[in-house]
XYZ file of C-alpha atoms in Angstrom:
776
model
C 28.737 37.058 3.753
C 26.647 40.185 3.231
C 23.389 38.430 2.595
C 23.586 36.080 5.567
C 23.138 38.107 8.709
C 22.386 36.283 11.928
C 19.252 37.759 13.418
C 18.696 36.798 16.995
C 14.949 37.279 17.539
C 13.500 38.563 20.744
C 11.483 35.876 22.333
C 8.385 37.513 23.568
C 6.858 35.692 26.535
C 3.228 36.632 27.156
C 2.027 37.709 30.529
C 5.445 38.683 31.917
C 3.698 40.561 34.704
C 1.513 37.600 35.668
C 4.501 35.347 35.852
C 6.407 37.858 37.935
C 3.495 38.280 40.364
C 3.067 34.574 40.620
C 6.740 34.271 41.424
C 6.427 36.890 44.169
C 3.388 35.314 45.780
C 4.707 31.781 45.590
C 5.405 30.204 48.923
C 6.796 26.911 50.010
C 4.174 24.769 51.628
C 4.769 22.843 54.887
C 4.001 19.509 53.197
C 7.244 19.875 51.090
C 5.462 20.513 47.848
C 7.753 20.443 44.814
C 9.160 23.791 43.586
C 8.066 24.649 40.017
C 10.407 26.991 37.895
C 9.052 28.894 34.985
C 11.102 29.036 31.631
C 12.815 32.260 30.651
C 14.447 33.074 27.245
C 17.722 34.822 26.183
C 17.346 37.855 23.974
C 20.222 38.522 21.511
C 21.396 41.274 19.268
C 23.125 40.459 15.998
C 26.776 39.231 16.651
C 29.322 40.093 13.899
C 32.363 42.294 13.443
C 34.602 43.304 10.561
C 38.270 42.363 10.481
C 41.089 44.840 10.701
C 38.985 47.770 12.045
C 41.264 50.761 12.280
C 39.268 52.650 14.996
C 40.533 52.729 18.572
C 39.946 49.616 20.753
C 37.730 48.238 22.124
C 35.297 47.557 19.320
C 31.665 46.919 20.108
C 30.568 43.526 18.849
C 26.979 43.145 20.111
C 24.772 42.743 23.137
C 23.452 39.729 25.063
C 20.320 40.102 27.129
C 17.747 37.979 28.932
C 14.109 38.331 29.886
C 14.996 37.895 33.509
C 13.974 40.910 35.539
C 16.366 40.956 38.443
C 18.288 43.941 39.696
C 21.013 41.641 40.930
C 21.496 39.911 37.593
C 25.046 39.792 36.239
C 26.224 38.895 32.683
C 29.338 36.843 32.151
C 30.847 34.986 29.160
C 32.979 31.889 28.992
C 35.111 30.238 26.347
C 38.621 30.041 24.876
C 38.781 33.721 24.013
C 36.486 35.049 26.783
C 37.897 37.800 28.998
C 40.926 38.056 26.711
C 39.848 39.090 23.247
C 36.190 39.456 24.147
C 34.718 40.932 27.316
C 31.117 41.641 28.423
C 29.704 44.545 30.480
C 28.153 42.884 33.537
C 24.990 44.934 33.774
C 24.209 45.803 30.163
C 25.428 42.629 28.407
C 27.392 44.600 25.770
C 30.229 42.509 24.218
C 33.492 44.237 23.164
C 36.573 43.084 21.227
C 39.836 44.287 22.752
C 42.029 43.169 19.733
C 41.881 43.760 16.021
C 40.627 40.588 14.352
C 41.990 38.875 11.191
C 39.566 36.659 9.363
C 42.402 34.863 7.558
C 43.615 33.665 10.948
C 40.262 32.884 12.485
C 36.863 33.445 10.865
C 34.554 32.911 13.884
C 34.594 32.533 17.624
C 32.284 30.412 19.825
C 31.486 31.669 23.345
C 29.006 30.839 26.143
C 26.743 33.445 27.798
C 25.572 33.132 31.440
C 23.370 35.302 33.763
C 23.885 34.842 37.488
C 22.803 36.451 40.745
C 25.676 38.591 41.886
C 24.757 37.969 45.509
C 25.168 34.206 45.543
C 26.476 33.512 42.044
C 23.464 31.348 41.391
C 22.578 30.902 37.704
C 19.361 32.592 36.821
C 19.141 30.987 33.340
C 20.824 27.980 31.723
C 24.011 28.840 29.736
C 23.606 29.605 26.057
C 26.257 29.368 23.258
C 26.629 32.071 20.683
C 29.009 32.707 17.718
C 30.781 35.873 16.760
C 31.609 35.942 13.020
C 34.387 38.058 11.476
C 33.491 39.748 8.232
C 36.154 39.662 5.462
C 37.685 42.712 3.844
C 39.898 42.442 0.706
C 43.217 42.831 2.522
C 45.348 39.972 0.977
C 47.350 39.864 -2.234
C 47.293 36.707 -4.419
C 50.490 34.700 -3.821
C 52.006 32.199 -6.331
C 52.517 28.702 -4.987
C 56.148 28.822 -6.186
C 58.479 31.545 -7.308
C 59.744 29.839 -10.462
C 57.771 27.669 -12.858
C 59.181 25.476 -15.653
C 57.635 24.438 -18.916
C 58.525 23.077 -22.330
C 57.026 23.040 -25.808
C 58.294 21.647 -29.137
C 59.806 24.194 -31.412
C 57.787 25.421 -34.371
C 54.546 24.582 -32.519
C 51.269 26.193 -33.722
C 49.802 29.256 -32.011
C 47.912 28.420 -28.865
C 49.957 25.304 -27.977
C 49.825 24.817 -24.220
C 53.183 25.205 -22.436
C 52.528 24.987 -18.671
C 50.192 26.259 -15.904
C 50.845 28.707 -13.044
C 48.819 28.980 -9.822
C 48.372 31.841 -7.308
C 46.268 31.689 -4.074
C 44.313 34.576 -2.347
C 43.735 34.134 1.406
C 40.555 36.344 1.440
C 37.046 34.910 1.707
C 36.127 33.351 -1.633
C 32.418 33.713 -0.823
C 32.693 37.461 -0.987
C 32.542 38.710 -4.523
C 35.904 40.053 -5.762
C 37.804 39.248 -2.610
C 39.522 35.985 -3.777
C 39.186 36.164 -7.547
C 42.710 35.921 -9.158
C 43.585 37.116 -12.649
C 46.915 36.576 -14.497
C 48.899 38.649 -16.979
C 52.214 38.185 -18.833
C 54.161 41.374 -18.170
C 57.454 40.146 -19.767
C 57.635 37.955 -22.913
C 54.039 38.652 -23.915
C 55.184 38.799 -27.576
C 55.833 35.033 -27.482
C 53.433 33.678 -24.826
C 50.080 34.505 -23.163
C 48.239 33.323 -20.061
C 44.513 32.860 -19.428
C 42.458 33.393 -16.212
C 43.074 29.738 -15.214
C 46.858 30.227 -15.359
C 47.531 28.201 -18.542
C 50.434 29.633 -20.596
C 50.361 29.102 -24.360
C 52.250 30.222 -27.463
C 51.386 33.298 -29.483
C 53.749 32.596 -32.398
C 54.339 29.585 -34.654
C 57.958 30.351 -35.565
C 59.701 29.649 -32.257
C 62.994 28.038 -33.406
C 65.147 26.153 -30.930
C 68.222 26.674 -33.125
C 67.760 30.486 -32.734
C 66.719 30.563 -29.096
C 66.247 27.467 -26.961
C 64.874 29.018 -23.720
C 62.591 31.877 -22.814
C 62.141 33.520 -19.389
C 58.817 35.338 -18.863
C 57.169 37.081 -15.857
C 53.515 36.510 -14.956
C 51.533 38.856 -12.603
C 48.607 37.727 -10.418
C 46.039 40.132 -8.909
C 42.475 40.125 -7.514
C 39.436 42.413 -7.888
C 39.315 42.535 -11.722
C 39.313 46.041 -13.085
C 40.787 47.461 -9.953
C 44.299 48.512 -9.358
C 44.730 46.433 -6.256
C 47.933 44.788 -5.054
C 49.502 41.915 -7.032
C 52.417 39.436 -7.048
C 54.655 38.005 -9.791
C 56.368 34.721 -10.690
C 59.024 33.724 -13.196
C 58.356 31.064 -15.831
C 61.272 29.415 -17.708
C 60.135 27.840 -20.985
C 62.398 25.447 -22.916
C 61.904 24.648 -26.603
C 62.364 20.934 -27.317
C 64.057 19.857 -30.545
C 62.386 18.397 -33.607
C 64.151 17.073 -36.710
C 63.759 20.125 -38.911
C 67.297 20.613 -40.268
C 69.309 18.796 -42.931
C 73.008 17.977 -42.446
C 75.570 20.192 -44.182
C 79.148 19.268 -45.079
C 81.743 21.238 -43.152
C 83.967 21.476 -46.241
C 83.161 21.612 -49.915
C 85.795 18.975 -50.656
C 87.811 16.265 -48.894
C 91.203 14.803 -49.854
C 92.613 11.512 -48.579
C 95.778 9.484 -49.151
C 95.756 5.734 -48.756
C 98.299 2.983 -49.514
C 97.297 0.541 -52.171
C 97.621 -2.428 -49.780
C 94.836 -1.235 -47.503
C 92.644 -4.132 -46.515
C 89.094 -4.465 -47.845
C 86.808 -2.811 -45.308
C 89.607 -0.680 -43.873
C 89.088 3.010 -43.174
C 90.175 5.395 -45.938
C 88.942 8.551 -44.201
C 85.987 10.362 -42.670
C 83.824 13.155 -44.048
C 82.189 15.413 -41.478
C 78.831 17.158 -41.564
C 77.140 19.619 -39.283
C 73.548 19.006 -38.103
C 72.210 21.665 -35.714
C 69.520 19.298 -34.465
C 70.121 17.341 -31.301
C 71.955 13.959 -31.625
C 68.774 11.928 -31.395
C 67.523 13.689 -34.530
C 70.705 13.228 -36.593
C 70.217 10.476 -39.161
C 72.592 11.374 -41.940
C 72.661 9.152 -45.025
C 75.560 9.365 -47.521
C 75.354 8.491 -51.212
C 77.319 8.835 -54.431
C 76.191 11.568 -56.822
C 78.816 11.532 -59.581
C 81.620 9.065 -60.235
C 81.737 5.407 -61.237
C 83.215 4.066 -58.044
C 80.204 2.756 -56.194
C 81.593 -0.748 -56.619
C 84.981 0.308 -55.244
C 84.018 2.318 -52.130
C 81.191 2.608 -49.659
C 80.308 5.323 -47.166
C 78.853 4.272 -43.792
C 77.560 6.756 -41.230
C 78.921 6.525 -37.711
C 75.874 6.440 -35.412
C 77.743 8.260 -32.606
C 79.587 11.008 -34.427
C 77.381 11.217 -37.590
C 80.565 11.148 -39.671
C 80.756 9.323 -43.003
C 83.419 6.596 -43.015
C 84.798 5.721 -46.474
C 85.862 2.079 -46.904
C 87.153 0.153 -49.926
C 84.953 -2.700 -51.099
C 87.722 -4.361 -53.117
C 91.551 -4.212 -53.269
C 93.132 -1.052 -54.610
C 95.879 -1.168 -57.223
C 98.179 1.800 -57.731
C 99.342 0.466 -61.048
C 95.747 0.459 -62.415
C 94.127 3.506 -60.759
C 96.215 6.003 -58.875
C 93.458 8.480 -57.995
C 89.703 8.369 -57.399
C 87.432 11.410 -57.553
C 83.676 11.463 -56.930
C 80.886 13.580 -55.393
C 78.877 12.503 -52.383
C 75.661 13.795 -50.932
C 74.528 14.025 -47.268
C 70.822 14.061 -46.433
C 68.428 13.130 -43.661
C 65.322 11.180 -44.726
C 63.671 11.611 -41.319
C 63.415 15.450 -41.456
C 59.842 16.704 -40.849
C 59.082 18.570 -44.024
C 56.255 20.522 -42.390
C 58.867 22.601 -40.615
C 61.474 22.516 -43.378
C 63.493 25.708 -43.587
C 64.534 27.222 -46.809
C 68.115 26.709 -47.871
C 68.055 23.426 -49.769
C 67.691 19.774 -48.691
C 70.914 18.575 -50.272
C 74.528 19.043 -49.299
C 77.191 17.861 -51.828
C 80.932 17.628 -51.414
C 83.782 16.364 -53.614
C 86.014 13.505 -52.406
C 89.504 12.832 -53.802
C 91.328 9.629 -52.826
C 95.002 9.418 -53.803
C 96.421 5.870 -53.866
C 100.115 5.586 -52.947
C 102.392 2.887 -54.226
C 103.800 0.204 -51.856
C 106.043 -2.792 -52.403
C 103.500 -5.548 -52.883
C 104.159 -9.282 -52.697
C 104.029 -11.387 -55.853
C 100.623 -12.236 -57.296
C 99.742 -15.731 -58.455
C 98.053 -15.953 -61.790
C 95.756 -18.815 -60.796
C 94.320 -19.829 -57.440
C 94.111 -22.550 -56.447
C 96.215 -24.993 -58.462
C 94.933 -28.524 -58.989
C 96.664 -31.507 -60.614
C 95.660 -35.139 -61.141
C 98.006 -38.105 -61.247
C 97.595 -41.893 -61.413
C 98.799 -43.738 -58.401
C 101.956 -45.856 -58.604
C 102.841 -44.409 -62.006
C 106.675 -44.400 -62.171
C 106.786 -42.423 -65.424
C 105.186 -39.238 -64.109
C 107.775 -36.914 -62.546
C 106.397 -33.460 -63.374
C 102.788 -32.431 -62.728
C 102.869 -28.834 -63.913
C 103.948 -25.477 -62.518
C 102.754 -22.462 -60.580
C 103.337 -18.909 -61.730
C 103.423 -15.508 -60.018
C 104.543 -12.061 -61.093
C 105.681 -8.825 -59.458
C 102.765 -6.346 -59.636
C 105.072 -3.382 -59.048
C 106.904 -1.436 -61.713
C 110.218 -3.078 -60.800
C 109.052 -6.455 -62.174
C 111.472 -8.499 -60.122
C 112.059 -12.202 -60.630
C 110.204 -14.659 -58.427
C 111.464 -17.644 -56.408
C 109.093 -20.348 -55.241
C 109.408 -22.243 -51.936
C 107.332 -25.039 -50.438
C 106.069 -24.039 -46.969
C 103.632 -26.669 -45.717
C 102.487 -30.072 -46.885
C 99.626 -32.393 -45.972
C 100.278 -35.205 -45.390
C 103.674 -34.193 -44.082
C 106.582 -35.682 -45.952
C 108.631 -35.398 -49.111
C 105.896 -36.505 -51.471
C 105.661 -33.335 -53.637
C 108.463 -30.917 -54.392
C 108.517 -27.393 -55.832
C 111.499 -26.078 -57.762
C 112.751 -22.520 -57.587
C 110.976 -21.792 -60.838
C 107.653 -23.165 -59.639
C 107.681 -26.655 -61.254
C 105.675 -29.229 -59.251
C 107.596 -32.522 -59.137
C 107.100 -36.012 -57.743
C 110.199 -37.649 -56.257
C 108.420 -41.038 -56.208
C 105.051 -42.467 -57.271
C 102.118 -41.691 -55.008
C 99.894 -44.267 -53.343
C 96.194 -43.437 -53.259
C 95.628 -45.932 -50.428
C 98.043 -43.922 -48.287
C 96.373 -40.622 -49.178
C 93.911 -39.796 -51.941
C 95.001 -36.173 -52.075
C 98.144 -34.238 -51.318
C 98.159 -30.528 -50.506
C 101.066 -28.159 -50.332
C 101.452 -24.441 -49.773
C 103.771 -22.663 -52.156
C 105.261 -19.313 -51.246
C 106.422 -16.784 -53.879
C 109.142 -14.245 -52.986
C 110.734 -11.491 -55.002
C 114.451 -11.632 -55.666
C 115.955 -8.240 -54.752
C 118.732 -6.514 -56.622
C 121.345 -7.753 -54.161
C 120.279 -11.347 -54.642
C 118.482 -11.671 -51.301
C 114.829 -12.591 -51.018
C 112.227 -10.047 -50.090
C 110.549 -10.458 -46.717
C 107.152 -10.065 -48.372
C 105.651 -13.234 -49.801
C 102.339 -14.513 -51.086
C 100.948 -18.055 -50.923
C 99.072 -20.415 -53.202
C 97.473 -23.775 -52.457
C 98.390 -26.694 -54.659
C 96.047 -29.753 -54.630
C 97.218 -33.059 -56.126
C 94.466 -35.635 -56.592
C 95.587 -39.249 -56.932
C 93.372 -41.324 -59.191
C 92.851 -44.933 -58.236
C 94.406 -47.990 -59.845
C 93.191 -51.462 -59.078
C 96.254 -52.595 -57.141
C 94.659 -54.090 -54.013
C 92.804 -57.364 -53.802
C 89.599 -57.473 -51.732
C 89.827 -58.842 -48.230
C 87.315 -60.774 -46.193
C 85.678 -58.931 -43.301
C 86.095 -61.637 -40.673
C 82.908 -62.280 -38.742
C 82.661 -63.201 -35.075
C 83.500 -66.940 -34.748
C 81.216 -68.682 -37.197
C 79.745 -71.829 -35.693
C 77.563 -74.692 -36.922
C 75.632 -77.444 -35.171
C 77.009 -80.959 -35.657
C 73.521 -82.153 -36.677
C 72.811 -79.137 -38.994
C 70.565 -79.860 -41.942
C 71.654 -79.314 -45.550
C 71.129 -75.746 -46.735
C 71.394 -74.296 -43.226
C 72.947 -70.795 -43.433
C 75.982 -70.662 -41.159
C 77.068 -67.074 -41.698
C 76.891 -64.214 -44.128
C 80.303 -62.910 -45.229
C 81.299 -59.629 -46.778
C 84.485 -58.088 -48.123
C 86.268 -54.743 -48.299
C 88.644 -53.303 -50.823
C 91.154 -50.462 -50.315
C 90.607 -49.440 -53.939
C 87.553 -47.634 -55.162
C 84.529 -49.811 -55.795
C 84.431 -50.997 -59.384
C 81.521 -49.499 -61.308
C 81.137 -52.762 -63.192
C 79.676 -54.838 -60.379
C 80.026 -56.413 -56.972
C 82.573 -58.709 -55.415
C 82.559 -62.315 -56.563
C 82.818 -65.108 -53.933
C 83.794 -68.720 -54.474
C 85.219 -71.649 -52.525
C 88.768 -72.727 -53.232
C 87.707 -76.377 -53.034
C 84.427 -78.210 -53.404
C 85.679 -81.064 -51.234
C 83.985 -79.900 -48.054
C 80.656 -80.012 -46.300
C 80.118 -76.342 -47.052
C 78.706 -74.417 -49.966
C 78.733 -70.709 -50.897
C 75.663 -68.871 -52.181
C 76.045 -65.366 -53.740
C 73.594 -62.675 -52.561
C 74.618 -60.207 -55.316
C 74.859 -57.344 -52.867
C 78.571 -57.684 -52.095
C 77.779 -60.463 -49.585
C 77.536 -64.268 -49.702
C 76.101 -66.970 -47.454
C 78.044 -69.983 -46.223
C 75.630 -72.926 -45.993
C 75.727 -76.616 -44.991
C 76.207 -78.806 -48.006
C 75.506 -82.339 -46.855
C 74.725 -82.005 -43.174
C 75.692 -84.091 -40.134
C 79.227 -83.064 -39.022
C 81.342 -85.479 -37.022
C 82.955 -83.809 -34.035
C 85.101 -86.833 -33.407
C 86.853 -86.324 -36.716
C 87.112 -82.528 -36.718
C 85.837 -79.928 -34.291
C 87.129 -77.004 -36.390
C 87.016 -76.620 -40.211
C 89.151 -74.258 -42.219
C 87.286 -73.092 -45.288
C 89.283 -71.130 -47.956
C 87.161 -68.472 -49.699
C 88.254 -66.691 -52.913
C 87.079 -63.063 -53.361
C 87.440 -61.165 -56.697
C 86.886 -57.465 -57.237
C 85.859 -57.286 -60.928
C 88.473 -54.575 -61.441
C 90.763 -53.893 -64.318
C 92.858 -55.895 -63.928
C 90.804 -58.231 -61.819
C 92.407 -59.046 -58.451
C 91.462 -61.728 -56.024
C 92.545 -63.045 -52.650
C 92.088 -66.260 -50.720
C 90.853 -65.910 -47.159
C 90.399 -68.656 -44.641
C 87.195 -68.883 -42.672
C 87.467 -70.878 -39.391
C 84.199 -72.621 -38.556
C 83.636 -74.437 -35.242
C 81.411 -77.517 -35.017
C 79.383 -77.321 -31.789
C 76.930 -79.396 -29.855
C 73.376 -78.156 -30.010
C 70.032 -78.973 -28.333
C 66.819 -79.916 -30.061
C 65.987 -76.297 -30.771
C 69.274 -75.754 -32.559
C 70.843 -73.641 -29.835
C 74.552 -74.056 -29.199
C 75.318 -75.858 -25.956
C 79.056 -76.495 -26.203
C 81.859 -75.240 -28.457
C 85.582 -75.484 -28.129
C 87.371 -72.261 -27.355
C 89.658 -71.123 -30.142
C 92.838 -69.236 -29.617
C 92.379 -65.755 -30.949
C 94.924 -64.601 -33.412
C 96.414 -61.267 -32.644
C 98.327 -59.603 -35.363
C 101.561 -57.869 -34.379
C 103.614 -55.754 -36.741
C 107.307 -56.371 -37.335
C 108.212 -53.035 -35.770
C 106.277 -53.994 -32.656
C 108.027 -57.406 -32.477
C 111.467 -55.749 -32.816
C 110.597 -53.307 -30.079
C 109.385 -56.181 -27.845
C 112.574 -58.201 -28.398
C 114.756 -55.194 -27.681
C 112.926 -54.543 -24.424
C 113.216 -58.208 -23.397
C 116.925 -58.304 -24.162
C 117.509 -55.068 -22.231
C 115.682 -56.430 -19.237
C 117.669 -59.693 -19.294
C 120.999 -57.867 -19.502
C 119.968 -55.545 -16.738
C 119.026 -58.398 -14.380
C 122.213 -60.285 -15.255
C 124.338 -57.286 -14.291
C 122.371 -56.793 -11.070
C 122.735 -60.499 -10.198
C 126.467 -60.435 -10.818
C 126.910 -57.369 -8.630
C 124.876 -58.957 -5.837
C 126.981 -62.169 -5.986
C 130.251 -60.248 -5.891
C 129.008 -58.158 -2.969
C 127.928 -61.264 -1.054
C 131.309 -62.883 -1.607
C 133.118 -59.783 -0.434
C 130.923 -59.569 2.685
C 131.489 -63.263 3.300
C 135.255 -62.787 3.273
C 135.006 -59.856 5.654
C 132.568 -61.574 8.011
C 135.144 -64.273 8.775
C 137.402 -61.706 10.257
C 134.719 -60.679 12.786
C 135.775 -57.034 12.933
C 137.261 -54.135 11.103
C 139.664 -55.163 8.310
C 142.199 -52.530 9.234
C 142.167 -53.681 12.875
C 142.895 -57.334 11.993
C 145.547 -56.293 9.525
C 147.240 -54.252 12.180
C 147.146 -57.137 14.636
C 148.704 -59.477 12.107
C 151.517 -57.318 11.008
C 152.651 -56.597 14.563
C 152.842 -60.251 15.496
C 156.626 -60.187 15.460
C 157.072 -59.452 19.113
C 157.242 -61.895 21.972
C 154.669 -61.159 24.606
C 154.809 -61.518 28.332
C 153.301 -64.951 28.453
C 149.829 -66.327 28.472
C 148.514 -63.441 30.582
C 149.861 -60.785 28.254
C 146.938 -59.572 26.216
C 148.072 -56.055 25.536
C 150.550 -56.693 22.775
C 148.323 -59.034 20.778
C 144.611 -59.514 21.067
C 144.213 -63.264 20.628
C 140.472 -62.864 20.861
C 140.582 -62.119 17.198
C 141.753 -65.585 16.387
C 139.555 -67.022 19.071
C 136.433 -65.377 17.620
C 137.243 -66.823 14.273
C 137.520 -70.246 15.760
C 134.229 -69.891 17.599
C 132.328 -68.703 14.606
C 133.233 -71.886 12.872
C 133.328 -70.310 9.452
C 134.851 -72.685 6.968
C 135.685 -71.429 3.511
C 134.474 -73.858 0.964
C 137.129 -73.492 -1.727
C 139.354 -70.734 -0.532
C 141.941 -71.883 2.064
C 143.696 -69.443 4.235
C 146.273 -67.486 2.299
C 148.819 -68.186 4.994
C 148.102 -71.877 5.117
C 148.756 -72.205 1.432
C 152.520 -71.929 2.045
C 153.965 -75.368 2.688
C 157.411 -76.228 3.854
C 159.607 -77.217 0.964
C 161.070 -80.781 0.974
C 164.087 -81.225 3.105
C 166.347 -81.938 0.145
C 165.861 -78.440 -1.283
C 168.843 -76.321 -0.671
C 168.185 -73.247 1.364
C 169.432 -69.949 0.132
C 168.700 -66.345 -0.745
C 167.243 -67.413 -4.072
C 164.740 -69.587 -2.350
C 163.358 -66.788 -0.119
C 163.405 -64.300 -2.978
C 161.445 -66.681 -5.131
C 158.920 -67.279 -2.313
C 158.445 -63.522 -1.773
C 157.926 -62.916 -5.483
C 155.354 -65.688 -5.662
C 153.372 -64.202 -2.800
C 153.591 -60.732 -4.244
C 152.148 -61.916 -7.539
C 149.348 -63.636 -5.682
C 148.531 -60.468 -3.742
C 148.704 -58.318 -6.902
C 146.484 -60.549 -9.034
C 143.928 -61.810 -6.517
C 141.321 -59.038 -6.255
C 139.414 -60.880 -3.512
C 142.205 -60.490 -0.963
C 142.908 -57.391 1.083
C 145.446 -55.048 -0.456
C 148.174 -55.403 2.180
C 151.067 -53.028 1.967
C 153.506 -55.447 3.705
C 153.830 -59.214 3.471
C 154.593 -61.347 6.548
C 154.981 -65.047 5.980
C 154.745 -67.235 9.064
C 154.098 -70.559 7.368
C 157.711 -71.033 6.213
C 160.740 -70.589 8.428
C 163.407 -71.951 6.111
C 164.820 -75.359 5.550
C 167.583 -75.095 8.179
C 165.339 -74.049 11.105
C 165.586 -76.628 13.887
C 162.487 -75.286 15.648
C 160.656 -75.304 12.355
C 157.696 -72.923 12.287
C 157.089 -70.805 15.384
C 153.747 -69.494 14.163
C 150.456 -70.708 15.548
C 148.451 -69.595 12.540
C 148.643 -73.080 11.105
C 148.293 -74.940 14.290
C 144.542 -75.193 13.940
C 144.990 -77.374 10.859
C 147.923 -79.514 12.094
C 147.729 -83.270 12.235
C 148.863 -83.427 15.834
C 147.010 -85.914 18.022
C 147.807 -84.005 21.213
C 144.748 -83.348 23.356
C 144.922 -79.895 24.748
C 141.922 -80.253 27.039
C 144.273 -80.515 29.994
C 144.898 -76.807 29.657
C 141.430 -76.245 31.134
C 142.698 -77.784 34.381
C 145.579 -75.361 34.741
C 143.451 -72.576 35.995
C 142.351 -69.145 34.753
C 145.783 -68.152 33.690
C 145.671 -70.713 30.866
C 141.985 -70.249 30.015
C 142.707 -68.274 26.861
C 145.280 -70.803 25.641
C 142.804 -73.614 26.339
C 140.129 -71.891 24.326
C 142.601 -71.326 21.478
C 143.828 -74.959 21.346
C 140.610 -76.589 22.453
C 139.172 -76.805 18.940
C 138.331 -80.098 17.420
C 140.685 -81.662 14.886
C 140.336 -80.737 11.240
C 138.676 -77.414 12.094
C 139.736 -74.714 9.689
C 140.127 -71.078 10.502
C 139.411 -68.257 8.190
C 141.265 -64.997 8.606
């Protein structure tokens, strides 16, 4: 700062000589009088130095001095940079800088000056701070805050439109004129852009077109000291032109040709026309329209929002036999283009579209859809309702065969002949269904007689008109009841009716009683209901607790039909307020169809037969187990024991050849067959007068064989041993003990128990009570 110079004034103290003499003559008194010190002032020169001085070091900065007059005075400085960068001459007080200073690093230094007595280092004056300021010189170049700047501006913007701002910084002292003032200049790209002293870049032309050039790279220079040729720095600025909608779409081809089969579905894609729009996608809003050609009702063109293509779709079915080729002109335009920046070249783009329709084998076409017929119900004379008709739309003109596909309700109620005649195999019932629907398929007959796999369908609706063939029926209410002491005219219940036929337009149902000989009367309400009221009053529960009232209902139809319905009315006890207190419970009638009854009877019969078979099997199994339980062990074991009983053992102690415990266990179990005697006991000795012979034995054997073959309850023995018959000439008679248990002998075998252990088994065998039967 050239106009701010620190001037350190010399403090002039009057009467320096007087003070000095007073100091010399001053003595310390013996009474310890206080010592009084006079004030002295520092005397300074101006302290400043320029930066970057190019003369040899050290550089003189200034001088510190004091009013103290002492030959032993010594100057010293203290502080962060004392005795390093700055030093002072002890006797003169001159301050020197021993380094070149840079104001951009440090602009001022603060130090402390002291004056001391060199003999005892006693301070002669209080310390005093002083500042050394570094003067700036223009030694720094402006520097951009970044090497590359980016900016954007819409294309076709007016001259002077702001793009971006650049900034450069000068490290010199801004308080010194010209040292930190930065100026800018475009040194590359100045034909398109300019920059002002604040660093704002703006356009210099109004025809910057993004479609011609989308980015610009310019170089900006920054320098200080305007008008001088001092040092400078540069930075790069990249400017991007943003898009605006300033271009119309243009067809890529002057004409388009498409082929499409005639059976293409309505709304299907015929083809796509393509346009070129140099604007960015967000500014592409192509609209397609017809210019020439009378096919606006046949086709439509819809723009694809993603590809900007025009999709051609049929709005109605195509027919090769009627129109084989379509030709029309279409136009592509963009209604959102900003006309302020519109470029010459035309706002319309027109192209010719040709659509060639190819022939395909089409299914038959019905001449009328849908078909509807009306028929009276239950009319036996009507057998044919009408017919359906279809033709081959192709040039071949093949014959057509008709087939019924579906029916509702399902069943053989309506038939279709091969030629399309709608027939009724039997009269229709409106109460079953008021309408019948069928689907008729039409197929072409090929040259080889087979049917084509392509078919078309038509719906046939048959509406059945009503005939009055059902009598009205009573809608049964919930248990009508009446108090036994009801007064005449008391309304018991309101009744209504229903009719399966359509309601007659001539009036309502008519109600009447089948007999007047009752304590009830019927009153018409003329709204399809009637009231049942008490006629005379005072019912007698002792005579009848339930009354059956026949009601006749007519429908006013043509012909008029009526039905008789029985209304069951209970006579109940009531309190004084007329509330029911007691009524007999009536058995509710539940209607069951004949089919349900047949199914119930079949189920019951099946269950009975099943249980009968199970019971029979259980009885047979029990009988078989009962026969086996008498044996007491395995059947095969007993059988083996019996068939080997033809050997004489070794006496009563011999138990190896025959196990008599088998017979003994049978005796102990005490099982007595009720009606089946032992098969061996059935054989009785023939009378003594019968002549013995081979014929007799042969006959006996044959008899027993037949019994064994035909009796399924006996064991199937392979051999037959008869011990109950020894022949008529045997003196010893029967030697078998199998029948001894049932003999009429009065011999008491209890004495065998006294014979000791050797006869114990025999005693147990013959110790049974008389008339005890054994089962084997």
